[in-house]
PDB file of C-alpha atoms in Angstrom:
ATOM      1  CA  MET A  88       3.548 -81.854 -33.336  1.00 75.00           C
ATOM      2  CA  GLU A  89       0.909 -79.246 -32.490  1.00 83.00           C
ATOM      3  CA  PHE A  90      -0.464 -79.074 -28.949  1.00 87.00           C
ATOM      4  CA  SER A  91      -3.725 -77.529 -27.799  1.00 88.00           C
ATOM      5  CA  SER A  92      -2.371 -77.116 -24.280  1.00 94.00           C
ATOM      6  CA  ARG A  93       0.907 -75.758 -22.970  1.00 95.00           C
ATOM      7  CA  LEU A  94       0.593 -78.035 -19.924  1.00 96.00           C
ATOM      8  CA  LEU A  95       0.177 -81.069 -22.179  1.00 95.00           C
ATOM      9  CA  GLU A  96       3.151 -80.026 -24.306  1.00 95.00           C
ATOM     10  CA  ASN A  97       5.365 -79.551 -21.239  1.00 96.00           C
ATOM     11  CA  ALA A  98       4.435 -82.992 -19.880  1.00 96.00           C
ATOM     12  CA  VAL A  99       5.107 -84.669 -23.247  1.00 96.00           C
ATOM     13  CA  ASN A 100       8.463 -82.896 -23.579  1.00 96.00           C
ATOM     14  CA  GLU A 101       9.535 -84.099 -20.135  1.00 96.00           C
ATOM     15  CA  VAL A 102       8.426 -87.704 -20.661  1.00 96.00           C
ATOM     16  CA  SER A 103      10.093 -87.831 -24.096  1.00 97.00           C
ATOM     17  CA  GLN A 104      13.467 -87.261 -22.443  1.00 96.00           C
ATOM     18  CA  LEU A 105      13.333 -90.781 -20.991  1.00 96.00           C
ATOM     19  CA  PRO A 106      15.496 -93.373 -22.810  1.00 94.00           C
ATOM     20  CA  GLY A 107      13.736 -94.969 -25.768  1.00 94.00           C
ATOM     21  CA  ILE A 108      10.696 -92.690 -25.504  1.00 96.00           C
ATOM     22  CA  GLY A 109       9.874 -90.534 -28.534  1.00 95.00           C
ATOM     23  CA  LYS A 110       7.334 -87.715 -28.718  1.00 95.00           C
ATOM     24  CA  ARG A 111       4.508 -89.960 -29.965  1.00 95.00           C
ATOM     25  CA  THR A 112       5.060 -92.558 -27.242  1.00 97.00           C
ATOM     26  CA  ALA A 113       5.342 -89.780 -24.665  1.00 96.00           C
ATOM     27  CA  LEU A 114       2.017 -88.372 -25.841  1.00 97.00           C
ATOM     28  CA  ARG A 115       0.348 -91.798 -25.470  1.00 96.00           C
ATOM     29  CA  LEU A 116       1.721 -92.150 -21.939  1.00 97.00           C
ATOM     30  CA  VAL A 117       0.630 -88.669 -20.907  1.00 96.00           C
ATOM     31  CA  MET A 118      -2.844 -89.182 -22.376  1.00 96.00           C
ATOM     32  CA  HIS A 119      -3.065 -92.477 -20.476  1.00 96.00           C
ATOM     33  CA  LEU A 120      -2.245 -90.673 -17.233  1.00 95.00           C
ATOM     34  CA  LEU A 121      -4.942 -88.093 -17.940  1.00 95.00           C
ATOM     35  CA  LYS A 122      -7.506 -90.870 -18.302  1.00 95.00           C
ATOM     36  CA  GLN A 123      -6.586 -92.413 -14.950  1.00 95.00           C
ATOM     37  CA  PRO A 124      -8.055 -91.282 -11.618  1.00 95.00           C
ATOM     38  CA  GLU A 125      -6.297 -88.142 -10.436  1.00 94.00           C
ATOM     39  CA  SER A 126      -5.131 -89.915  -7.262  1.00 96.00           C
ATOM     40  CA  GLN A 127      -3.228 -92.511  -9.299  1.00 95.00           C
ATOM     41  CA  THR A 128      -1.328 -89.858 -11.243  1.00 94.00           C
ATOM     42  CA  LEU A 129      -0.548 -87.989  -8.038  1.00 95.00           C
ATOM     43  CA  HIS A 130       0.767 -91.215  -6.450  1.00 96.00           C
ATOM     44  CA  LEU A 131       3.134 -91.575  -9.423  1.00 95.00           C
ATOM     45  CA  ALA A 132       4.289 -87.974  -9.111  1.00 95.00           C
ATOM     46  CA  THR A 133       4.862 -88.388  -5.370  1.00 96.00           C
ATOM     47  CA  ALA A 134       6.800 -91.630  -5.880  1.00 97.00           C
ATOM     48  CA  LEU A 135       9.098 -89.946  -8.415  1.00 95.00           C
ATOM     49  CA  GLN A 136       9.596 -86.917  -6.179  1.00 96.00           C
ATOM     50  CA  ASP A 137      10.422 -89.126  -3.188  1.00 95.00           C
ATOM     51  CA  LEU A 138      12.827 -91.123  -5.360  1.00 95.00           C
ATOM     52  CA  ARG A 139      14.797 -88.008  -6.224  1.00 94.00           C
ATOM     53  CA  THR A 140      14.776 -86.373  -2.810  1.00 95.00           C
ATOM     54  CA  GLU A 141      15.112 -89.327  -0.426  1.00 94.00           C
ATOM     55  CA  ILE A 142      17.122 -91.999  -2.270  1.00 95.00           C
ATOM     56  CA  LYS A 143      20.583 -92.762  -0.921  1.00 95.00           C
ATOM     57  CA  HIS A 144      23.626 -94.750  -1.954  1.00 95.00           C
ATOM     58  CA  CYS A 145      24.958 -97.318   0.497  1.00 97.00           C
ATOM     59  CA  LYS A 146      28.115 -96.033   2.178  1.00 96.00           C
ATOM     60  CA  SER A 147      29.694 -99.453   1.893  1.00 96.00           C
ATOM     61  CA  CYS A 148      28.788-100.908  -1.505  1.00 97.00           C
ATOM     62  CA  HIS A 149      27.308 -97.861  -3.321  1.00 97.00           C
ATOM     63  CA  ASN A 150      24.087 -99.710  -4.106  1.00 97.00           C
ATOM     64  CA  ILE A 151      20.894 -97.658  -4.206  1.00 95.00           C
ATOM     65  CA  SER A 152      19.260 -97.753  -0.787  1.00 95.00           C
ATOM     66  CA  ASP A 153      16.691 -96.110   1.469  1.00 94.00           C
ATOM     67  CA  VAL A 154      19.172 -95.988   4.363  1.00 94.00           C
ATOM     68  CA  GLU A 155      22.854 -95.179   4.889  1.00 95.00           C
ATOM     69  CA  VAL A 156      23.934 -98.850   4.769  1.00 96.00           C
ATOM     70  CA  CYS A 157      21.849-101.196   2.610  1.00 96.00           C
ATOM     71  CA  ASP A 158      20.118-104.362   3.821  1.00 95.00           C
ATOM     72  CA  ILE A 159      22.585-106.617   1.984  1.00 97.00           C
ATOM     73  CA  CYS A 160      25.624-105.087   3.682  1.00 97.00           C
ATOM     74  CA  MET A 161      23.859-105.161   7.049  1.00 96.00           C
ATOM     75  CA  ASN A 162      22.919-108.829   6.714  1.00 97.00           C
ATOM     76  CA  ALA A 163      25.124-110.788   9.127  1.00 95.00           C
ATOM     77  CA  ASN A 164      24.335-113.988   7.225  1.00 96.00           C
ATOM     78  CA  ARG A 165      26.103-112.749   4.098  1.00 97.00           C
ATOM     79  CA  GLN A 166      29.719-113.772   3.488  1.00 97.00           C
ATOM     80  CA  GLN A 167      31.552-110.609   4.508  1.00 95.00           C
ATOM     81  CA  ASP A 168      34.909-111.448   2.913  1.00 96.00           C
ATOM     82  CA  LEU A 169      33.506-112.039  -0.600  1.00 97.00           C
ATOM     83  CA  ILE A 170      32.714-109.129  -2.920  1.00 97.00           C
ATOM     84  CA  CYS A 171      31.047-109.273  -6.326  1.00 97.00           C
ATOM     85  CA  VAL A 172      31.918-106.253  -8.473  1.00 97.00           C
ATOM     86  CA  VAL A 173      29.060-105.085 -10.712  1.00 96.00           C
ATOM     87  CA  GLU A 174      28.230-102.107 -12.876  1.00 95.00           C
ATOM     88  CA  ASP A 175      24.941-100.958 -11.344  1.00 94.00           C
ATOM     89  CA  ILE A 176      21.880-101.890  -9.290  1.00 94.00           C
ATOM     90  CA  ARG A 177      20.311-103.830 -12.171  1.00 93.00           C
ATOM     91  CA  ASP A 178      23.165-106.333 -11.967  1.00 93.00           C
ATOM     92  CA  VAL A 179      22.712-106.688  -8.200  1.00 95.00           C
ATOM     93  CA  MET A 180      19.033-107.421  -8.761  1.00 94.00           C
ATOM     94  CA  ALA A 181      19.831-109.947 -11.504  1.00 90.00           C
ATOM     95  CA  ILE A 182      22.347-111.840  -9.349  1.00 92.00           C
ATOM     96  CA  GLU A 183      20.137-111.733  -6.260  1.00 94.00           C
ATOM     97  CA  SER A 184      17.291-113.291  -8.259  1.00 91.00           C
ATOM     98  CA  THR A 185      19.435-116.413  -8.797  1.00 87.00           C
ATOM     99  CA  ALA A 186      19.636-117.080  -5.015  1.00 89.00           C
ATOM    100  CA  GLN A 187      23.101-118.557  -5.697  1.00 88.00           C
ATOM    101  CA  TYR A 188      25.286-115.786  -4.284  1.00 93.00           C
ATOM    102  CA  LYS A 189      25.640-115.066  -0.566  1.00 95.00           C
ATOM    103  CA  GLY A 190      28.466-112.538  -0.471  1.00 97.00           C
ATOM    104  CA  LEU A 191      28.490-108.738  -0.672  1.00 97.00           C
ATOM    105  CA  TYR A 192      28.568-106.391  -3.659  1.00 98.00           C
ATOM    106  CA  HIS A 193      30.468-103.365  -4.874  1.00 98.00           C
ATOM    107  CA  VAL A 194      28.624-101.184  -7.389  1.00 98.00           C
ATOM    108  CA  LEU A 195      31.003 -99.280  -9.656  1.00 98.00           C
ATOM    109  CA  GLY A 196      28.419 -96.984 -11.202  1.00 96.00           C
ATOM    110  CA  GLY A 197      29.541 -97.760 -14.753  1.00 95.00           C
ATOM    111  CA  LYS A 198      32.484 -99.068 -16.764  1.00 96.00           C
ATOM    112  CA  ILE A 199      35.676 -97.419 -17.971  1.00 96.00           C
ATOM    113  CA  SER A 200      34.903 -96.025 -21.416  1.00 94.00           C
ATOM    114  CA  PRO A 201      37.254 -93.311 -22.747  1.00 92.00           C
ATOM    115  CA  LEU A 202      35.001 -92.734 -25.773  1.00 90.00           C
ATOM    116  CA  ASP A 203      32.172 -91.809 -23.415  1.00 92.00           C
ATOM    117  CA  GLY A 204      34.434 -89.753 -21.171  1.00 94.00           C
ATOM    118  CA  VAL A 205      34.259 -92.261 -18.302  1.00 95.00           C
ATOM    119  CA  GLY A 206      37.571 -92.849 -16.551  1.00 95.00           C
ATOM    120  CA  PRO A 207      38.524 -94.711 -13.351  1.00 96.00           C
ATOM    121  CA  HIS A 208      38.020 -91.534 -11.311  1.00 95.00           C
ATOM    122  CA  ASN A 209      34.357 -91.427 -12.379  1.00 96.00           C
ATOM    123  CA  LEU A 210      33.709 -94.827 -10.783  1.00 97.00           C
ATOM    124  CA  THR A 211      33.904 -96.156  -7.213  1.00 97.00           C
ATOM    125  CA  ILE A 212      37.118 -98.075  -7.886  1.00 97.00           C
ATOM    126  CA  GLU A 213      39.144 -96.253  -5.217  1.00 96.00           C
ATOM    127  CA  SER A 214      36.827 -97.298  -2.397  1.00 96.00           C
ATOM    128  CA  LEU A 215      36.977-100.910  -3.634  1.00 97.00           C
ATOM    129  CA  VAL A 216      40.779-100.822  -3.528  1.00 97.00           C
ATOM    130  CA  GLU A 217      40.584 -99.429   0.017  1.00 96.00           C
ATOM    131  CA  LYS A 218      38.455-102.408   1.075  1.00 96.00           C
ATOM    132  CA  VAL A 219      41.115-104.763  -0.290  1.00 96.00           C
ATOM    133  CA  LYS A 220      43.876-102.837   1.473  1.00 95.00           C
ATOM    134  CA  ASP A 221      42.087-103.352   4.796  1.00 92.00           C
ATOM    135  CA  GLY A 222      42.840-107.067   4.413  1.00 91.00           C
ATOM    136  CA  LYS A 223      39.353-108.312   5.288  1.00 91.00           C
ATOM    137  CA  ILE A 224      38.418-109.351   1.744  1.00 96.00           C
ATOM    138  CA  LYS A 225      39.442-112.839   0.599  1.00 96.00           C
ATOM    139  CA  GLU A 226      37.950-112.863  -2.912  1.00 96.00           C
ATOM    140  CA  ILE A 227      36.835-110.371  -5.532  1.00 97.00           C
ATOM    141  CA  ILE A 228      34.473-111.641  -8.243  1.00 95.00           C
ATOM    142  CA  PHE A 229      34.393-109.582 -11.425  1.00 95.00           C
ATOM    143  CA  ALA A 230      30.828-109.692 -12.774  1.00 93.00           C
ATOM    144  CA  LEU A 231      30.878-106.976 -15.408  1.00 91.00           C
ATOM    145  CA  SER A 232      29.459-107.604 -18.869  1.00 84.00           C
ATOM    146  CA  SER A 233      31.844-109.326 -21.279  1.00 80.00           C
ATOM    147  CA  THR A 234      32.380-106.268 -23.465  1.00 86.00           C
ATOM    148  CA  MET A 235      35.567-104.382 -24.241  1.00 89.00           C
ATOM    149  CA  GLU A 236      34.646-101.773 -21.626  1.00 93.00           C
ATOM    150  CA  GLY A 237      33.879-104.458 -19.055  1.00 91.00           C
ATOM    151  CA  ASP A 238      37.140-106.298 -19.697  1.00 90.00           C
ATOM    152  CA  THR A 239      39.087-103.023 -19.547  1.00 93.00           C
ATOM    153  CA  THR A 240      37.523-102.186 -16.184  1.00 96.00           C
ATOM    154  CA  ASN A 241      38.211-105.665 -14.823  1.00 94.00           C
ATOM    155  CA  PHE A 242      41.857-105.458 -15.861  1.00 94.00           C
ATOM    156  CA  TYR A 243      42.323-101.967 -14.422  1.00 96.00           C
ATOM    157  CA  ILE A 244      40.958-103.054 -11.031  1.00 97.00           C
ATOM    158  CA  TYR A 245      43.025-106.246 -11.149  1.00 95.00           C
ATOM    159  CA  LYS A 246      46.218-104.232 -11.632  1.00 95.00           C
ATOM    160  CA  GLN A 247      45.297-102.017  -8.669  1.00 96.00           C
ATOM    161  CA  ILE A 248      44.939-104.957  -6.265  1.00 95.00           C
ATOM    162  CA  GLU A 249      47.241-107.645  -7.667  1.00 92.00           C
ATOM    163  CA  ASN A 250      49.905-107.012  -5.009  1.00 93.00           C
ATOM    164  CA  TYR A 251      47.485-107.678  -2.161  1.00 94.00           C
ATOM    165  CA  GLU A 252      46.534-111.061  -0.763  1.00 90.00           C
ATOM    166  CA  VAL A 253      43.132-111.348  -2.379  1.00 95.00           C
ATOM    167  CA  LYS A 254      41.821-113.946  -4.786  1.00 94.00           C
ATOM    168  CA  THR A 255      40.346-112.598  -8.018  1.00 95.00           C
ATOM    169  CA  SER A 256      37.867-114.504 -10.154  1.00 93.00           C
ATOM    170  CA  THR A 257      35.437-113.794 -12.962  1.00 89.00           C
ATOM    171  CA  ILE A 258      32.044-115.256 -13.735  1.00 84.00           C
ATOM    172  CA  ALA A 259      32.147-118.209 -16.128  1.00 72.00           C
ATOM    173  CA  ARG A 260      31.453-117.406 -19.746  1.00 62.00           C
ATOM    174  CA  GLY A 261      27.998-118.907 -19.682  1.00 53.00           C
ATOM    175  CA  ILE A 262      27.127-115.292 -20.396  1.00 48.00           C
ATOM    176  CA  SER A 263      27.673-114.628 -24.090  1.00 48.00           C
ATOM    177  CA  VAL A 264      30.303-112.091 -25.107  1.00 41.00           C
ATOM    178  CA  GLY A 265      28.735-108.658 -25.290  1.00 43.00           C
ATOM    179  CA  ASP A 266      25.717-109.583 -23.158  1.00 51.00           C
ATOM    180  CA  GLU A 267      24.569-107.503 -20.200  1.00 57.00           C
ATOM    181  CA  LEU A 268      23.933-109.378 -16.940  1.00 57.00           C
ATOM    182  CA  GLU A 269      20.426-108.009 -16.496  1.00 58.00           C
ATOM    183  CA  TYR A 270      19.272-109.847 -19.637  1.00 52.00           C
ATOM    184  CA  ALA A 271      20.721-113.250 -18.690  1.00 56.00           C
ATOM    185  CA  ASP A 272      18.328-115.923 -17.470  1.00 58.00           C
ATOM    186  CA  GLU A 273      18.568-116.796 -13.776  1.00 64.00           C
ATOM    187  CA  VAL A 274      19.830-120.353 -14.276  1.00 57.00           C
ATOM    188  CA  THR A 275      22.673-119.304 -16.603  1.00 64.00           C
ATOM    189  CA  LEU A 276      23.662-116.396 -14.394  1.00 68.00           C
ATOM    190  CA  GLY A 277      23.535-118.535 -11.256  1.00 67.00           C
ATOM    191  CA  ARG A 278      25.798-121.157 -12.826  1.00 63.00           C
ATOM    192  CA  SER A 279      28.183-118.435 -13.979  1.00 70.00           C
ATOM    193  CA  ILE A 280      28.612-117.306 -10.378  1.00 75.00           C
ATOM    194  CA  ILE A 281      29.046-120.837  -9.008  1.00 69.00           C
ATOM    195  CA  ASN A 282      31.453-121.905 -11.777  1.00 67.00           C
ATOM    196  CA  ARG A 283      33.542-118.743 -11.656  1.00 77.00           C
ATOM    197  CA  VAL A 284      37.178-119.057 -12.747  1.00 74.00           C
ATOM    198  CA  PRO A 285      40.408-117.371 -11.612  1.00 80.00           C
ATOM    199  CA  PHE A 286      40.735-113.974 -13.286  1.00 80.00           C
ATOM    200  CA  GLU A 287      44.234-114.828 -14.479  1.00 72.00           C
ATOM    201  CA  ASN A 288      42.699-117.552 -16.660  1.00 66.00           C
ATOM    202  CA  SER A 289      40.579-115.013 -18.468  1.00 65.00           C
ATOM    203  CA  LEU A 290      43.689-112.956 -19.223  1.00 66.00           C
ATOM    204  CA  LYS A 291      45.344-115.952 -20.871  1.00 58.00           C
ATOM    205  CA  SER A 292      42.309-116.680 -23.019  1.00 53.00           C
ATOM    206  CA  SER A 293      41.808-113.112 -24.183  1.00 51.00           C
TER     207      SER A 293
END
Protein backbone atom coordinates (compact mmCIF):
# COMPACT_ATOMS: atom_id res chain seq x y z
CA MET A 1 0.00 0.00 0.00
CA GLU A 2 1.55 3.27 -1.18
CA PHE A 3 1.08 6.41 0.92
CA SER A 4 1.41 10.01 -0.20
CA SER A 5 2.07 11.13 3.36
CA ARG A 6 4.37 9.79 6.05
CA LEU A 7 1.97 11.11 8.71
CA LEU A 8 -0.92 9.23 7.10
CA GLU A 9 1.15 6.05 6.87
CA ASN A 10 2.17 6.27 10.53
CA ALA A 11 -1.44 6.74 11.64
CA VAL A 12 -2.64 3.79 9.53
CA ASN A 13 0.16 1.57 10.86
CA GLU A 14 -0.79 2.38 14.45
CA VAL A 15 -4.53 1.86 13.95
CA SER A 16 -3.93 -1.43 12.10
CA GLN A 17 -2.37 -2.88 15.24
CA LEU A 18 -5.80 -2.98 16.89
CA PRO A 19 -7.44 -6.44 17.01
CA GLY A 20 -9.38 -7.28 13.86
CA ILE A 21 -8.25 -4.14 12.03
CA GLY A 22 -6.34 -4.62 8.77
CA LYS A 23 -4.51 -1.96 6.77
CA ARG A 24 -7.49 -1.19 4.52
CA THR A 25 -9.89 -0.81 7.45
CA ALA A 26 -7.31 1.28 9.28
CA LEU A 27 -7.02 3.56 6.25
CA ARG A 28 -10.82 4.03 6.15
CA LEU A 29 -10.87 4.91 9.85
CA VAL A 30 -8.00 7.37 9.55
CA MET A 31 -9.55 9.02 6.49
CA HIS A 32 -12.83 9.30 8.42
CA LEU A 33 -11.02 11.08 11.25
CA LEU A 34 -9.44 13.49 8.77
CA LYS A 35 -12.88 14.41 7.47
CA GLN A 36 -14.20 15.19 10.95
CA PRO A 37 -13.78 18.56 12.68
CA GLU A 38 -10.30 18.84 14.14
CA SER A 39 -11.74 19.25 17.65
CA GLN A 40 -13.46 15.86 17.45
CA THR A 41 -10.24 14.08 16.52
CA LEU A 42 -8.38 15.88 19.28
CA HIS A 43 -11.07 14.84 21.80
CA LEU A 44 -10.48 11.22 20.76
CA ALA A 45 -6.72 11.59 21.11
CA THR A 46 -7.11 13.18 24.54
CA ALA A 47 -9.50 10.45 25.70
CA LEU A 48 -7.03 7.74 24.66
CA GLN A 49 -4.12 9.55 26.30
CA ASP A 50 -6.08 9.99 29.54
CA LEU A 51 -7.06 6.31 29.41
CA ARG A 52 -3.43 5.24 29.33
CA THR A 53 -2.07 7.70 31.85
CA GLU A 54 -4.86 7.95 34.44
CA ILE A 55 -6.62 4.56 34.46
CA LYS A 56 -6.27 2.48 37.61
CA HIS A 57 -7.09 -1.02 38.77
CA CYS A 58 -9.20 -1.39 41.90
CA LYS A 59 -7.03 -2.44 44.84
CA SER A 60 -9.72 -4.82 46.01
CA CYS A 61 -11.22 -6.52 42.95
CA HIS A 62 -8.75 -5.54 40.18
CA ASN A 63 -11.51 -4.08 38.03
CA ILE A 64 -10.62 -1.10 35.85
CA SER A 65 -11.42 2.09 37.74
CA ASP A 66 -10.83 5.83 37.90
CA VAL A 67 -10.04 5.64 41.62
CA GLU A 68 -8.09 3.38 43.98
CA VAL A 69 -11.19 1.40 45.05
CA CYS A 70 -13.98 1.05 42.48
CA ASP A 71 -17.60 2.13 42.99
CA ILE A 72 -18.82 -1.47 43.21
CA CYS A 73 -16.46 -2.36 46.05
CA MET A 74 -17.28 0.91 47.83
CA ASN A 75 -21.03 0.34 47.59
CA ALA A 76 -22.27 -0.53 51.09
CA ASN A 77 -25.45 -1.97 49.58
CA ARG A 78 -23.55 -4.75 47.83
CA GLN A 79 -23.29 -8.16 49.50
CA GLN A 80 -19.75 -8.03 50.88
CA ASP A 81 -19.36 -11.76 51.58
CA LEU A 82 -20.21 -12.89 48.02
CA ILE A 83 -17.61 -12.76 45.24
CA CYS A 84 -18.13 -13.50 41.56
CA VAL A 85 -14.89 -14.50 39.83
CA VAL A 86 -14.62 -13.27 36.23
CA GLU A 87 -11.98 -13.00 33.55
CA ASP A 88 -12.05 -9.27 32.79
CA ILE A 89 -14.04 -6.04 32.90
CA ARG A 90 -16.24 -7.08 29.97
CA ASP A 91 -17.67 -9.87 32.11
CA VAL A 92 -18.34 -7.46 34.98
CA MET A 93 -20.22 -5.20 32.58
CA ALA A 94 -22.20 -8.14 31.18
CA ILE A 95 -23.26 -9.37 34.63
CA GLU A 96 -24.04 -5.88 35.90
CA SER A 97 -26.35 -5.32 32.91
CA THR A 98 -28.56 -8.19 34.15
CA ALA A 99 -29.31 -6.36 37.45
CA GLN A 100 -29.53 -9.83 39.05
CA TYR A 101 -26.27 -9.86 41.00
CA LYS A 102 -25.65 -7.77 44.12
CA GLY A 103 -22.34 -9.12 45.39
CA LEU A 104 -18.74 -8.13 44.66
CA TYR A 105 -16.36 -9.22 41.91
CA HIS A 106 -12.82 -10.47 41.52
CA VAL A 107 -11.25 -9.87 38.10
CA LEU A 108 -8.55 -12.42 37.29
CA GLY A 109 -7.17 -10.67 34.24
CA GLY A 110 -7.35 -13.80 32.09
CA LYS A 111 -7.52 -17.58 32.29
CA ILE A 112 -4.85 -20.22 32.83
CA SER A 113 -3.62 -21.21 29.38
CA PRO A 114 -0.22 -22.96 29.19
CA LEU A 115 -0.27 -22.82 25.38
CA ASP A 116 -0.45 -19.03 25.58
CA GLY A 117 2.12 -18.85 28.36
CA VAL A 118 -0.44 -17.81 30.99
CA GLY A 119 0.01 -19.49 34.35
CA PRO A 120 -1.59 -18.93 37.78
CA HIS A 121 1.14 -16.43 38.68
CA ASN A 122 0.09 -14.22 35.75
CA LEU A 123 -3.41 -13.81 37.20
CA THR A 124 -4.77 -12.30 40.43
CA ILE A 125 -5.49 -15.70 41.96
CA GLU A 126 -3.24 -15.17 45.00
CA SER A 127 -5.13 -12.09 46.16
CA LEU A 128 -8.42 -13.98 45.79
CA VAL A 129 -7.09 -16.79 47.98
CA GLU A 130 -6.02 -14.19 50.55
CA LYS A 131 -9.58 -12.84 50.68
CA VAL A 132 -10.86 -16.35 51.41
CA LYS A 133 -8.22 -16.87 54.10
CA ASP A 134 -9.46 -13.74 55.89
CA GLY A 135 -12.69 -15.63 56.56
CA LYS A 136 -15.06 -12.84 55.52
CA ILE A 137 -16.17 -14.48 52.26
CA LYS A 138 -19.07 -16.95 52.43
CA GLU A 139 -19.41 -17.85 48.74
CA ILE A 140 -17.30 -17.77 45.60
CA ILE A 141 -19.14 -17.91 42.26
CA PHE A 142 -17.07 -19.07 39.31
CA ALA A 143 -18.28 -17.17 36.24
CA LEU A 144 -15.57 -17.92 33.70
CA SER A 145 -16.46 -19.02 30.18
CA SER A 146 -17.18 -22.74 29.81
CA THR A 147 -14.01 -23.50 27.86
CA MET A 148 -11.14 -25.82 28.72
CA GLU A 149 -9.12 -22.83 29.94
CA GLY A 150 -12.03 -21.56 32.02
CA ASP A 151 -12.66 -24.96 33.60
CA THR A 152 -8.94 -25.39 34.31
CA THR A 153 -8.83 -22.01 36.05
CA ASN A 154 -11.95 -22.78 38.07
CA PHE A 155 -10.50 -26.10 39.23
CA TYR A 156 -7.13 -24.59 40.13
CA ILE A 157 -8.77 -21.91 42.30
CA TYR A 158 -11.09 -24.50 43.84
CA LYS A 159 -8.12 -26.62 44.93
CA GLN A 160 -6.48 -23.55 46.49
CA ILE A 161 -9.48 -22.76 48.70
CA GLU A 162 -11.19 -26.12 49.25
CA ASN A 163 -9.85 -26.43 52.81
CA TYR A 164 -11.41 -23.14 53.88
CA GLU A 165 -14.99 -22.61 55.01
CA VAL A 166 -16.30 -21.04 51.84
CA LYS A 167 -19.06 -22.20 49.54
CA THR A 168 -18.12 -22.54 45.87
CA SER A 169 -20.62 -22.44 43.04
CA THR A 170 -20.62 -22.00 39.28
CA ILE A 171 -23.08 -20.30 36.98
CA ALA A 172 -25.71 -22.63 35.54
CA ARG A 173 -25.00 -23.95 32.07
CA GLY A 174 -27.56 -21.72 30.43
CA ILE A 175 -24.40 -20.40 28.81
CA SER A 176 -23.41 -22.75 26.00
CA VAL A 177 -20.11 -24.59 26.25
CA GLY A 178 -17.38 -22.48 24.70
CA ASP A 179 -19.35 -19.23 24.90
CA GLU A 180 -17.91 -16.03 26.35
CA LEU A 181 -20.05 -14.23 28.94
CA GLU A 182 -19.93 -10.89 27.14
CA TYR A 183 -21.89 -12.37 24.21
CA ALA A 184 -24.67 -13.93 26.31
CA ASP A 185 -28.04 -12.20 26.38
CA GLU A 186 -28.96 -10.51 29.66
CA VAL A 187 -31.88 -12.82 30.50
CA THR A 188 -29.84 -16.01 30.03
CA LEU A 189 -26.88 -14.63 31.94
CA GLY A 190 -29.09 -13.36 34.75
CA ARG A 191 -30.74 -16.76 35.13
CA SER A 192 -27.33 -18.44 35.11
CA ILE A 193 -26.30 -16.35 38.12
CA ILE A 194 -29.56 -16.94 40.01
CA ASN A 195 -29.64 -20.69 39.26
CA ARG A 196 -25.97 -21.27 40.04
CA VAL A 197 -25.02 -24.76 41.23
CA PRO A 198 -22.42 -26.07 43.70
CA PHE A 199 -19.03 -26.28 42.00
CA GLU A 200 -18.62 -29.88 43.11
CA ASN A 201 -21.59 -30.78 40.89
CA SER A 202 -19.80 -29.45 37.85
CA LEU A 203 -16.80 -31.65 38.65
CA LYS A 204 -19.00 -34.75 38.69
CA SER A 205 -20.58 -33.89 35.35
CA SER A 206 -17.32 -33.12 33.58
